[in-house]
Amino acid sequence: MSQELEAAAVAAMQALVGEAGVKEDAGIMAAQIERATRILTRPPIAFGALWDKEPSSHAAALLRLAPEENS
Amino acid sequence: MSALPSDPSAWTLKQAADAVRSGAISSVELTKAALARIGSWQPVVNAFIALDAEGALKAAAAADARKTSGALHGVPLAHKDMLDRPGRITGCGSKVRGTHVAHTTSTVLARLDAAGALDLGRLNMSEFALGPTGLNAHHGRAKNPWAPERITGGSSSGSGAAVGSGMVYGAIGSDTGGSIRLPSAMCGIAGLKPTQGRISRYGAMPLSFSQDCLGPMAPTVADVALFYETIAGSDGLDSTVAERPVAKAAARTDLKGLTIGLSDAWLEGLDAPTGKAHEAMRRLLADLGAKLINVTLPDPLELGELSNILAMTEAAACHGDFLRAQPDDYGPQVRARLRQGAAIPGALYLRAVAMRAPLLDAFVADFGEADLLCLPAMPFLPPRSADVDGAAAAGGAAGAAAIPQMVAAIARYSRPISYLGLPSLAQPIAWDSGLPIAMQTVGRPFAESSILSAGMAVETALGFDRRRIPTLPH
């Protein structure tokens, strides 16, 4: 990755959550990126299955999957 | 009604409500007993951030003077420090919001007010509801009433400690990744995380819009059912609440006709006392007439990581202004956890959002013919604070690595259910060395009444329908 891109990414993070403590918190932030990246393969999702999924699809699924007798 | 214990602190919520309604005790007498208990136990468990004894006694006198009787008329409760009431501080367990005075009434408090309940004050919590241990850099941690050197669980730490120690008859908690279920499990009480969209969040502190739930914590499952039916249901002030009517949980004493799903894989890695308790629970479920089937569920840690991505990214967005303006007013662990959300690329976050619907479909399909699932609430007994808060507070690289590992271990079985948005009831199933062990019963969407009914059958069979309160440590 280029230095320009790294610098821009760090600047964006600092703009969002401030500069103080960034050095101290760099370890947990790096670990979070590493763990978050794993969702690209785990849990497995069928290729292309998220094409038309937007945030309200979860709320709709909860209503669709609710048993009738509990309404 | 069976004979009441002589000490009102040992009454369940239902017993207390029935006693006030019948005139067996006045609300003032009940409130004075609660205040006396608080006087003895607050120095031990640090459950309250703010106690309004004078206001509570005035409200109790007013309740005694009224003839109108709601379901919780004259019963002393107290709630997590994150619910708005006009003219009162909603501190969120923090320094950053420590002087914020609310202008509105949160819907859950309004419904409890309408039911006649008393509100004794604001309860301790993990700072901004962020943390499964109850660690709080500003107010000090709440302590487990069964063993004060151990954690209460979080983030509804004060709610767990206050109900578990017998100070109050119930408390609202919030749950984003386990924050009702974990303190309920560790403090030996019952707690319900409802389906996403079942209980209004209007006037409550946000942490993670897509996973935050408010819910009841109380001495028994029957109490939680009463509490839940008082606060659940659609709300014109919160468009995320479903319009579905709220079904009443029927009391039952057996599980005949129910099929319960169990996961052998989710029992792996439990400590010996917890594993033994769950084996005994399987036998009890069968004895009560349930048909037991084994179900194959996904890796809880993978679903838990997805939950964490949602929670941390959304929390970082909420807190951005405060993190920039007053970073030193956060506890170091909370600041570090909030800041990690800023590191997650937006597309990864949205992928985690989009994965919820297909993974929920798959998980509900995993139920098979099961009506509900009985799963562990915690993998181990309540840990000592020094063992879980100490390492994470050490700072540096070791501390940075320790925080996510500690959180993932404690919330191993709770975060997956938050991600999926399903209802889950935590309740005690055994005691070992004086410490509670709990299970969580997970239902299909909006099946709160089913899991509460099943939970009542289990607690009655175990004798846990009677309130168990600790004695003061020497």
Coordinates of C-alpha atoms in Angstrom, one line a residue:
Chain A
M1 CA 0.0 0.0 0.0
S2 CA 1.3 3.4 -0.8
Q3 CA 2.4 5.9 1.8
E4 CA -0.1 8.4 0.5
L5 CA -3.0 5.9 1.0
E6 CA -1.8 5.0 4.5
A7 CA -1.5 8.7 5.5
A8 CA -5.0 9.5 4.1
A9 CA -6.5 6.5 6.0
V10 CA -4.9 7.6 9.2
A11 CA -5.9 11.2 8.7
A12 CA -9.5 10.1 8.1
M13 CA -9.6 8.1 11.3
Q14 CA -8.1 11.0 13.3
A15 CA -10.6 13.4 11.8
L16 CA -13.4 11.1 13.0
V17 CA -12.2 10.2 16.5
G18 CA -9.5 12.7 17.3
E19 CA -5.7 12.5 17.5
A20 CA -5.1 12.1 21.2
G21 CA -4.3 8.5 22.1
V22 CA -4.0 7.3 18.5
K23 CA -0.5 6.0 19.1
E24 CA -1.6 4.2 22.3
D25 CA -4.6 2.7 20.6
A26 CA -2.9 1.7 17.4
G27 CA -2.6 -1.9 18.5
I28 CA -6.3 -2.4 19.1
M29 CA -7.3 -0.6 15.9
A30 CA -4.9 -2.7 13.8
A31 CA -6.3 -5.9 15.4
Q32 CA -9.8 -4.8 14.7
I33 CA -9.1 -4.3 11.0
E34 CA -7.4 -7.7 10.8
R35 CA -10.4 -9.4 12.5
A36 CA -13.0 -7.5 10.5
T37 CA -11.3 -8.5 7.3
R38 CA -12.0 -12.2 8.1
I39 CA -15.7 -11.7 7.5
L40 CA -15.0 -11.8 3.8
T41 CA -14.6 -15.5 4.0
R42 CA -16.0 -16.5 7.4
P43 CA -18.8 -17.2 8.0
P44 CA -19.2 -18.2 4.3
I45 CA -21.8 -16.4 2.3
A46 CA -22.7 -17.6 -1.2
F47 CA -20.9 -15.5 -3.9
G48 CA -23.1 -12.6 -4.8
A49 CA -25.7 -13.3 -2.2
L50 CA -25.4 -9.8 -0.7
W51 CA -26.1 -8.1 -4.0
D52 CA -29.6 -6.8 -3.0
K53 CA -29.3 -6.8 0.8
E54 CA -29.6 -3.4 2.5
P55 CA -30.1 -2.7 6.3
S56 CA -33.9 -3.1 6.4
S57 CA -33.6 -6.7 5.1
H58 CA -32.8 -7.8 8.7
A59 CA -35.9 -6.2 10.2
A60 CA -38.0 -7.7 7.4
A61 CA -36.5 -11.1 8.0
L62 CA -37.3 -11.0 11.7
L63 CA -41.0 -10.3 10.9
R64 CA -41.1 -12.9 8.1
L65 CA -39.6 -15.6 10.4
A66 CA -41.8 -14.9 13.4
P67 CA -44.2 -17.7 14.3
E68 CA -47.8 -16.8 14.0
E69 CA -48.8 -18.0 17.4
N70 CA -46.7 -15.4 19.1
S71 CA -48.5 -12.5 17.6
Chain B
M1 CA -50.6 -17.4 47.8
S2 CA -47.8 -19.2 49.7
A3 CA -46.6 -17.6 52.9
L4 CA -44.4 -14.6 52.2
P5 CA -40.9 -14.5 53.7
S6 CA -40.7 -12.2 56.7
D7 CA -38.0 -10.0 55.0
P8 CA -39.6 -8.1 52.1
S9 CA -36.2 -8.1 50.4
A10 CA -36.7 -11.8 49.8
W11 CA -39.9 -11.2 47.9
T12 CA -40.2 -11.5 44.2
L13 CA -41.5 -8.7 42.1
K14 CA -44.8 -10.4 41.7
Q15 CA -45.0 -11.0 45.5
A16 CA -44.2 -7.4 46.2
A17 CA -46.8 -6.1 43.7
D18 CA -49.5 -8.5 45.0
A19 CA -48.7 -7.5 48.6
V20 CA -49.1 -3.8 47.9
R21 CA -52.3 -4.4 45.9
S22 CA -53.8 -6.5 48.6
G23 CA -52.9 -4.1 51.3
A24 CA -50.6 -6.6 53.1
I25 CA -48.0 -3.9 53.0
S26 CA -48.0 -0.2 52.1
S27 CA -45.8 1.1 49.4
V28 CA -44.1 3.4 52.0
E29 CA -43.3 0.3 54.2
L30 CA -42.0 -1.6 51.2
T31 CA -39.9 1.4 50.1
K32 CA -38.5 1.9 53.6
A33 CA -37.5 -1.8 53.6
A34 CA -35.8 -1.4 50.2
L35 CA -34.0 1.8 51.4
A36 CA -32.7 -0.1 54.5
R37 CA -31.4 -2.9 52.3
I38 CA -29.7 -0.3 50.0
G39 CA -28.2 1.3 53.1
S40 CA -26.6 -2.0 54.0
W41 CA -25.6 -3.2 50.5
Q42 CA -24.6 -0.1 48.6
P43 CA -21.1 0.0 50.3
V44 CA -20.7 -3.7 49.3
V45 CA -21.8 -3.7 45.7
N46 CA -21.7 0.0 44.5
A47 CA -24.9 -0.5 42.5
F48 CA -26.3 3.0 42.7
I49 CA -24.8 6.1 41.0
A50 CA -27.6 8.3 42.4
L51 CA -30.3 7.4 44.9
D52 CA -33.4 9.6 45.4
A53 CA -34.6 8.3 48.8
E54 CA -36.7 11.4 49.6
G55 CA -38.4 11.4 46.2
A56 CA -39.0 7.6 46.4
L57 CA -40.8 8.0 49.8
K58 CA -42.9 10.8 48.5
A59 CA -43.9 8.8 45.5
A60 CA -44.6 5.8 47.7
A61 CA -46.9 7.9 49.9
A62 CA -48.7 9.2 46.8
A63 CA -49.1 5.6 45.6
D64 CA -50.6 4.7 48.9
A65 CA -53.0 7.6 48.6
R66 CA -54.2 6.6 45.1
K67 CA -56.8 4.0 44.5
T68 CA -55.7 3.3 40.9
S69 CA -53.6 0.2 40.8
G70 CA -51.3 -0.6 37.9
A71 CA -49.5 -3.9 37.5
L72 CA -46.5 -2.6 39.5
H73 CA -48.2 -0.2 41.7
G74 CA -46.0 1.1 44.5
V75 CA -43.1 -1.3 43.9
P76 CA -39.6 0.1 44.1
L77 CA -37.4 -0.3 41.0
A78 CA -34.3 1.4 39.8
H79 CA -32.7 1.6 36.4
K80 CA -29.5 1.8 34.4
D81 CA -28.1 5.3 34.1
M82 CA -29.0 5.7 30.5
L83 CA -32.8 6.4 30.5
D84 CA -34.1 10.0 30.2
R85 CA -36.4 11.5 32.8
P86 CA -37.0 15.3 32.5
G87 CA -34.9 17.4 34.9
R88 CA -32.7 14.4 35.8
I89 CA -29.2 13.6 34.8
T90 CA -28.8 10.8 32.3
G91 CA -25.1 10.1 32.9
C92 CA -24.5 6.9 30.9
G93 CA -22.0 5.9 33.5
S94 CA -19.6 8.4 32.1
K95 CA -17.8 11.7 32.8
V96 CA -18.5 12.9 29.2
R97 CA -22.3 12.9 29.8
G98 CA -22.1 13.1 33.6
T99 CA -23.9 16.5 33.8
H100 CA -26.4 16.0 30.9
V101 CA -29.9 16.8 32.1
A102 CA -32.7 15.1 30.1
H103 CA -35.7 16.9 28.7
T104 CA -37.8 14.0 27.7
T105 CA -39.2 10.8 29.4
S106 CA -38.0 7.6 27.9
T107 CA -40.8 5.3 26.8
V108 CA -39.9 2.5 29.1
L109 CA -39.9 4.8 32.1
A110 CA -43.2 6.3 31.0
R111 CA -44.8 2.9 30.8
L112 CA -43.4 1.9 34.2
D113 CA -44.7 5.2 35.6
A114 CA -48.1 4.4 34.2
A115 CA -48.0 0.9 35.8
G116 CA -47.4 2.6 39.2
A117 CA -43.8 1.6 39.7
L118 CA -41.4 3.7 41.8
D119 CA -38.0 4.8 40.5
L120 CA -35.4 4.9 43.2
G121 CA -32.5 6.2 41.2
R122 CA -29.8 5.7 38.6
L123 CA -27.8 2.5 38.6
N124 CA -24.1 1.9 37.8
M125 CA -23.1 0.6 34.4
S126 CA -20.1 0.1 32.2
E127 CA -19.1 3.5 30.9
F128 CA -21.4 4.1 27.8
A129 CA -22.6 0.5 28.1
L130 CA -19.3 -0.6 26.6
G131 CA -17.9 -3.6 28.3
P132 CA -18.9 -7.0 29.6
T133 CA -17.3 -6.8 33.0
G134 CA -18.8 -3.7 34.5
L135 CA -15.5 -1.8 34.6
N136 CA -16.1 1.9 35.2
A137 CA -13.2 4.3 35.4
H138 CA -15.4 7.1 36.9
H139 CA -17.8 5.5 39.4
G140 CA -15.9 2.4 40.2
R141 CA -17.2 -1.0 39.2
A142 CA -20.3 -2.5 40.7
K143 CA -19.5 -5.7 42.6
N144 CA -21.0 -9.1 42.5
P145 CA -23.4 -9.6 45.4
W146 CA -22.4 -13.2 45.7
A147 CA -18.7 -12.6 45.7
P148 CA -17.7 -8.9 45.6
E149 CA -14.2 -9.6 44.3
R150 CA -15.9 -11.0 41.2
I151 CA -17.4 -9.1 38.3
T152 CA -21.1 -8.5 38.0
G153 CA -20.9 -8.7 34.3
G154 CA -21.8 -5.8 32.1
S155 CA -22.8 -3.5 30.9
S156 CA -25.9 -3.5 33.1
S157 CA -23.7 -4.0 36.1
G158 CA -25.6 -1.9 38.6
S159 CA -28.9 -3.5 37.5
G160 CA -27.5 -6.9 38.1
A161 CA -26.0 -6.0 41.5
A162 CA -29.1 -4.1 42.7
V163 CA -31.6 -6.9 41.9
G164 CA -29.2 -9.7 42.8
S165 CA -28.5 -8.2 46.3
G166 CA -32.2 -7.6 47.0
M167 CA -32.1 -3.8 46.9
V168 CA -34.9 -3.5 44.4
Y169 CA -37.5 -5.7 42.7
G170 CA -36.4 -5.1 39.1
A171 CA -34.4 -2.9 36.8
I172 CA -34.2 -2.0 33.2
G173 CA -31.0 -3.0 31.5
S174 CA -29.7 -2.6 28.0
D175 CA -28.2 -5.3 25.8
T176 CA -26.1 -4.8 22.7
G177 CA -23.9 -7.9 22.9
G178 CA -25.0 -9.5 26.2
S179 CA -25.4 -6.6 28.6
I180 CA -28.6 -7.8 30.1
R181 CA -27.9 -11.5 29.9
L182 CA -24.3 -11.5 31.3
P183 CA -25.1 -9.5 34.5
S184 CA -28.3 -11.5 35.0
A185 CA -26.3 -14.7 34.7
M186 CA -23.5 -13.6 37.0
C187 CA -25.7 -12.1 39.6
G188 CA -28.2 -15.0 39.8
I189 CA -31.3 -13.3 38.5
A190 CA -33.4 -13.5 35.3
G191 CA -33.1 -11.1 32.3
L192 CA -34.6 -10.8 28.9
K193 CA -33.0 -9.5 25.7
P194 CA -36.1 -9.1 23.5
T195 CA -36.2 -9.4 19.7
Q196 CA -34.7 -6.4 17.9
G197 CA -37.7 -4.0 17.6
R198 CA -39.8 -5.3 20.4
I199 CA -39.2 -2.6 23.1
S200 CA -39.0 1.1 22.4
R201 CA -35.6 2.7 22.8
Y202 CA -37.0 6.3 22.7
G203 CA -35.1 8.3 25.3
A204 CA -32.4 5.8 25.9
M205 CA -28.7 6.2 25.3
P206 CA -27.5 4.8 21.9
L207 CA -24.5 2.6 21.5
S208 CA -25.2 0.5 18.4
F209 CA -28.4 1.4 16.6
S210 CA -28.8 -1.9 15.0
Q211 CA -28.3 -4.1 18.1
D212 CA -29.3 -2.1 21.1
C213 CA -32.2 -3.5 23.1
L214 CA -33.8 -2.5 26.4
G215 CA -35.1 -5.2 28.6
P216 CA -36.2 -6.3 32.1
M217 CA -34.0 -7.8 34.8
A218 CA -35.8 -9.2 37.9
P219 CA -35.5 -11.9 40.5
T220 CA -37.4 -14.6 38.6
V221 CA -38.5 -15.4 35.1
A222 CA -42.2 -14.9 36.2
D223 CA -41.2 -11.4 37.3
V224 CA -39.4 -10.8 34.0
A225 CA -42.6 -11.8 32.2
L226 CA -44.7 -9.3 34.2
F227 CA -42.1 -6.6 33.7
Y228 CA -41.7 -7.3 29.9
E229 CA -45.5 -7.2 29.3
T230 CA -45.5 -3.7 31.0
I231 CA -42.9 -2.2 28.7
A232 CA -43.1 -4.0 25.4
G233 CA -45.0 -3.0 22.3
S234 CA -45.2 -0.5 19.5
D235 CA -44.4 3.1 20.2
G236 CA -45.1 6.1 18.0
L237 CA -41.9 7.7 19.3
D238 CA -39.7 4.9 18.0
S239 CA -40.3 3.8 14.4
T240 CA -38.0 0.8 14.8
V241 CA -40.5 -0.9 17.1
A242 CA -42.6 -3.6 15.4
E243 CA -46.4 -3.2 15.3
R244 CA -46.9 -6.8 16.3
P245 CA -49.1 -7.2 19.5
V246 CA -47.4 -8.5 22.6
A247 CA -48.4 -12.0 23.6
K248 CA -48.8 -12.8 27.3
A249 CA -46.5 -15.6 28.6
A250 CA -48.6 -18.4 30.1
A251 CA -47.3 -19.9 33.4
R252 CA -46.6 -23.6 32.9
T253 CA -45.0 -26.3 35.0
D254 CA -44.0 -28.7 32.3
L255 CA -42.5 -28.7 28.8
K256 CA -44.8 -31.3 27.2
G257 CA -45.4 -30.6 23.5
L258 CA -42.2 -28.5 23.2
T259 CA -39.2 -29.5 21.1
I260 CA -35.9 -28.0 22.4
G261 CA -32.8 -27.7 20.4
L262 CA -29.4 -28.4 22.1
S263 CA -26.0 -27.9 20.6
D264 CA -23.2 -30.2 21.7
A265 CA -20.7 -27.9 19.9
W266 CA -21.7 -24.9 22.0
L267 CA -21.0 -26.9 25.2
E268 CA -17.4 -27.4 24.3
G269 CA -15.0 -25.4 26.4
L270 CA -17.2 -24.8 29.3
D271 CA -15.6 -24.9 32.7
A272 CA -16.4 -28.0 34.8
P273 CA -19.1 -26.6 37.0
T274 CA -20.9 -24.9 34.0
G275 CA -20.6 -28.1 31.9
K276 CA -22.0 -30.2 34.8
A277 CA -24.9 -27.8 35.3
H278 CA -25.8 -27.9 31.6
E279 CA -25.7 -31.7 31.6
A280 CA -28.1 -31.7 34.5
M281 CA -30.3 -29.2 32.7
R282 CA -30.7 -31.6 29.8
R283 CA -32.0 -34.3 32.1
L284 CA -34.4 -31.8 33.7
L285 CA -35.7 -30.7 30.3
A286 CA -36.4 -34.3 29.4
D287 CA -38.0 -35.0 32.8
L288 CA -40.3 -32.0 32.2
G289 CA -41.6 -33.6 29.0
A290 CA -39.7 -31.8 26.3
K291 CA -38.5 -33.6 23.2
L292 CA -34.8 -32.9 22.9
I293 CA -33.0 -32.7 19.6
N294 CA -29.4 -31.8 18.7
V295 CA -29.0 -28.9 16.3
T296 CA -26.0 -27.8 14.3
L297 CA -25.2 -24.1 14.9
P298 CA -22.6 -21.9 13.4
D299 CA -19.4 -21.0 15.2
P300 CA -20.4 -18.5 17.9
L301 CA -17.1 -16.6 17.6
E302 CA -17.7 -15.9 13.9
L303 CA -21.1 -14.4 14.6
G304 CA -19.7 -12.6 17.6
E305 CA -17.1 -10.9 15.5
L306 CA -19.9 -9.6 13.2
S307 CA -21.7 -8.3 16.2
N308 CA -18.6 -6.5 17.3
I309 CA -18.1 -4.9 13.9
L310 CA -21.6 -3.4 14.0
A311 CA -21.3 -2.3 17.6
M312 CA -17.9 -0.7 17.4
T313 CA -18.5 1.1 14.1
E314 CA -21.8 2.5 15.1
A315 CA -20.5 3.5 18.5
A316 CA -17.5 5.2 17.0
A317 CA -19.9 7.2 14.8
C318 CA -22.0 8.2 17.8
H319 CA -19.0 9.2 19.9
G320 CA -16.9 11.0 17.2
D321 CA -17.7 14.5 18.4
F322 CA -17.0 13.7 22.1
L323 CA -13.8 11.7 21.3
R324 CA -12.4 14.6 19.4
A325 CA -13.4 17.2 21.9
Q326 CA -12.7 15.6 25.3
P327 CA -10.7 12.3 24.8
D328 CA -9.3 12.5 28.3
D329 CA -12.8 12.3 29.8
Y330 CA -13.1 8.7 28.7
G331 CA -11.7 5.7 30.6
P332 CA -8.7 4.4 28.7
Q333 CA -10.2 1.0 27.8
V334 CA -13.5 2.5 26.6
R335 CA -11.7 5.1 24.5
A336 CA -9.6 2.4 22.9
R337 CA -12.6 0.2 22.1
L338 CA -14.5 3.2 20.7
R339 CA -11.6 4.2 18.6
Q340 CA -11.2 0.8 17.0
G341 CA -14.5 1.3 15.2
A342 CA -13.1 4.2 13.2
A343 CA -10.6 1.8 11.7
I344 CA -13.2 -0.5 10.0
P345 CA -13.7 0.3 6.3
G346 CA -17.2 1.3 5.5
A347 CA -17.7 -1.4 3.0
L348 CA -16.7 -4.1 5.6
Y349 CA -19.2 -2.6 8.0
L350 CA -22.0 -2.7 5.4
R351 CA -21.1 -6.2 4.5
A352 CA -21.6 -7.2 8.1
V353 CA -25.0 -5.4 8.1
A354 CA -26.0 -7.1 4.8
M355 CA -25.0 -10.5 6.2
R356 CA -27.5 -10.3 9.0
A357 CA -30.6 -11.4 7.0
P358 CA -29.1 -14.4 5.2
L359 CA -27.4 -15.6 8.4
L360 CA -30.6 -15.1 10.4
D361 CA -32.4 -17.2 7.7
A362 CA -29.8 -19.9 8.1
F363 CA -29.8 -19.9 11.9
V364 CA -33.6 -20.1 12.1
A365 CA -33.4 -23.0 9.6
D366 CA -30.9 -24.6 12.0
F367 CA -33.7 -24.7 14.6
G368 CA -35.2 -27.5 12.5
E369 CA -38.3 -28.7 14.4
A370 CA -37.2 -27.1 17.6
D371 CA -39.4 -24.5 19.2
L372 CA -36.5 -22.9 21.1
L373 CA -32.8 -23.5 21.9
C374 CA -31.3 -24.0 25.4
L375 CA -27.7 -22.8 25.3
P376 CA -25.1 -21.6 27.7
A377 CA -25.2 -18.0 28.8
M378 CA -21.5 -18.0 29.9
P379 CA -18.7 -20.4 29.4
F380 CA -17.4 -20.1 33.0
L381 CA -18.3 -19.0 36.5
P382 CA -18.1 -15.2 37.2
P383 CA -14.4 -14.3 37.0
R384 CA -12.5 -12.2 39.5
S385 CA -12.2 -8.6 38.4
A386 CA -8.5 -8.7 38.8
D387 CA -8.3 -11.5 36.2
V388 CA -10.3 -9.8 33.5
D389 CA -10.0 -6.1 34.1
G390 CA -6.4 -6.1 35.3
A391 CA -4.9 -7.5 32.1
A392 CA -6.9 -5.3 29.8
A393 CA -6.1 -2.2 31.9
A394 CA -2.4 -2.9 31.7
G395 CA -2.0 -0.7 28.6
G396 CA 0.5 -1.0 25.8
A397 CA 0.4 -3.8 23.2
A398 CA -0.4 -6.5 25.8
G399 CA -3.4 -4.5 27.0
A400 CA -4.6 -3.8 23.4
A401 CA -4.5 -7.5 22.6
A402 CA -6.1 -8.5 25.9
I403 CA -9.2 -6.4 25.6
P404 CA -10.8 -8.0 22.5
Q405 CA -9.9 -11.5 23.7
M406 CA -11.4 -10.9 27.1
V407 CA -14.6 -9.4 25.6
A408 CA -15.0 -12.3 23.1
A409 CA -14.5 -14.9 25.8
I410 CA -17.1 -13.5 28.2
A411 CA -19.6 -12.6 25.5
R412 CA -18.9 -15.9 23.5
Y413 CA -22.6 -17.0 23.6
S414 CA -24.4 -13.7 23.9
R415 CA -23.0 -11.7 21.0
P416 CA -24.1 -14.1 18.3
I417 CA -27.7 -13.8 19.4
S418 CA -27.5 -10.0 19.4
Y419 CA -26.2 -10.0 15.9
L420 CA -29.1 -12.2 14.8
G421 CA -31.6 -10.1 16.7
L422 CA -33.3 -13.0 18.3
P423 CA -35.0 -13.0 21.8
S424 CA -33.0 -14.6 24.6
L425 CA -33.8 -15.2 28.3
A426 CA -31.0 -15.7 30.8
Q427 CA -31.9 -17.5 34.0
P428 CA -30.1 -19.3 36.8
I429 CA -30.0 -23.1 36.6
A430 CA -27.5 -24.0 39.4
W431 CA -25.2 -22.7 42.0
D432 CA -21.6 -23.9 42.5
S433 CA -19.4 -22.7 45.4
G434 CA -21.9 -20.0 46.1
L435 CA -21.8 -18.7 42.5
P436 CA -24.7 -18.7 40.0
I437 CA -24.7 -20.6 36.7
A438 CA -27.1 -19.6 34.0
M439 CA -28.5 -20.8 30.6
Q440 CA -30.0 -18.7 27.9
T441 CA -33.1 -19.8 26.1
V442 CA -33.3 -18.5 22.5
G443 CA -36.5 -18.2 20.6
R444 CA -37.6 -17.6 17.1
P445 CA -38.3 -13.9 16.3
F446 CA -40.9 -12.3 18.6
A447 CA -41.3 -15.6 20.5
E448 CA -40.7 -14.0 23.9
S449 CA -43.8 -15.5 25.4
S450 CA -42.7 -19.0 24.5
I451 CA -39.2 -18.7 26.0
L452 CA -40.7 -17.0 29.1
S453 CA -43.2 -19.8 29.6
A454 CA -40.6 -22.4 29.2
G455 CA -38.3 -20.5 31.6
M456 CA -41.1 -20.4 34.2
A457 CA -41.4 -24.2 34.0
V458 CA -37.7 -24.7 34.5
E459 CA -37.5 -22.3 37.5
T460 CA -40.4 -23.8 39.2
A461 CA -38.9 -27.3 38.8
L462 CA -35.6 -26.0 40.3
G463 CA -37.3 -24.1 43.1
F464 CA -35.8 -20.9 41.7
D465 CA -39.3 -19.3 41.6
R466 CA -38.5 -18.2 45.1
R467 CA -36.1 -15.3 45.4
R468 CA -32.6 -16.1 46.6
I469 CA -30.7 -13.2 48.2
P470 CA -27.2 -13.1 49.7
T471 CA -26.2 -12.4 53.2
L472 CA -23.8 -9.5 54.0
P473 CA -20.2 -10.6 53.7
H474 CA -18.2 -10.3 57.0

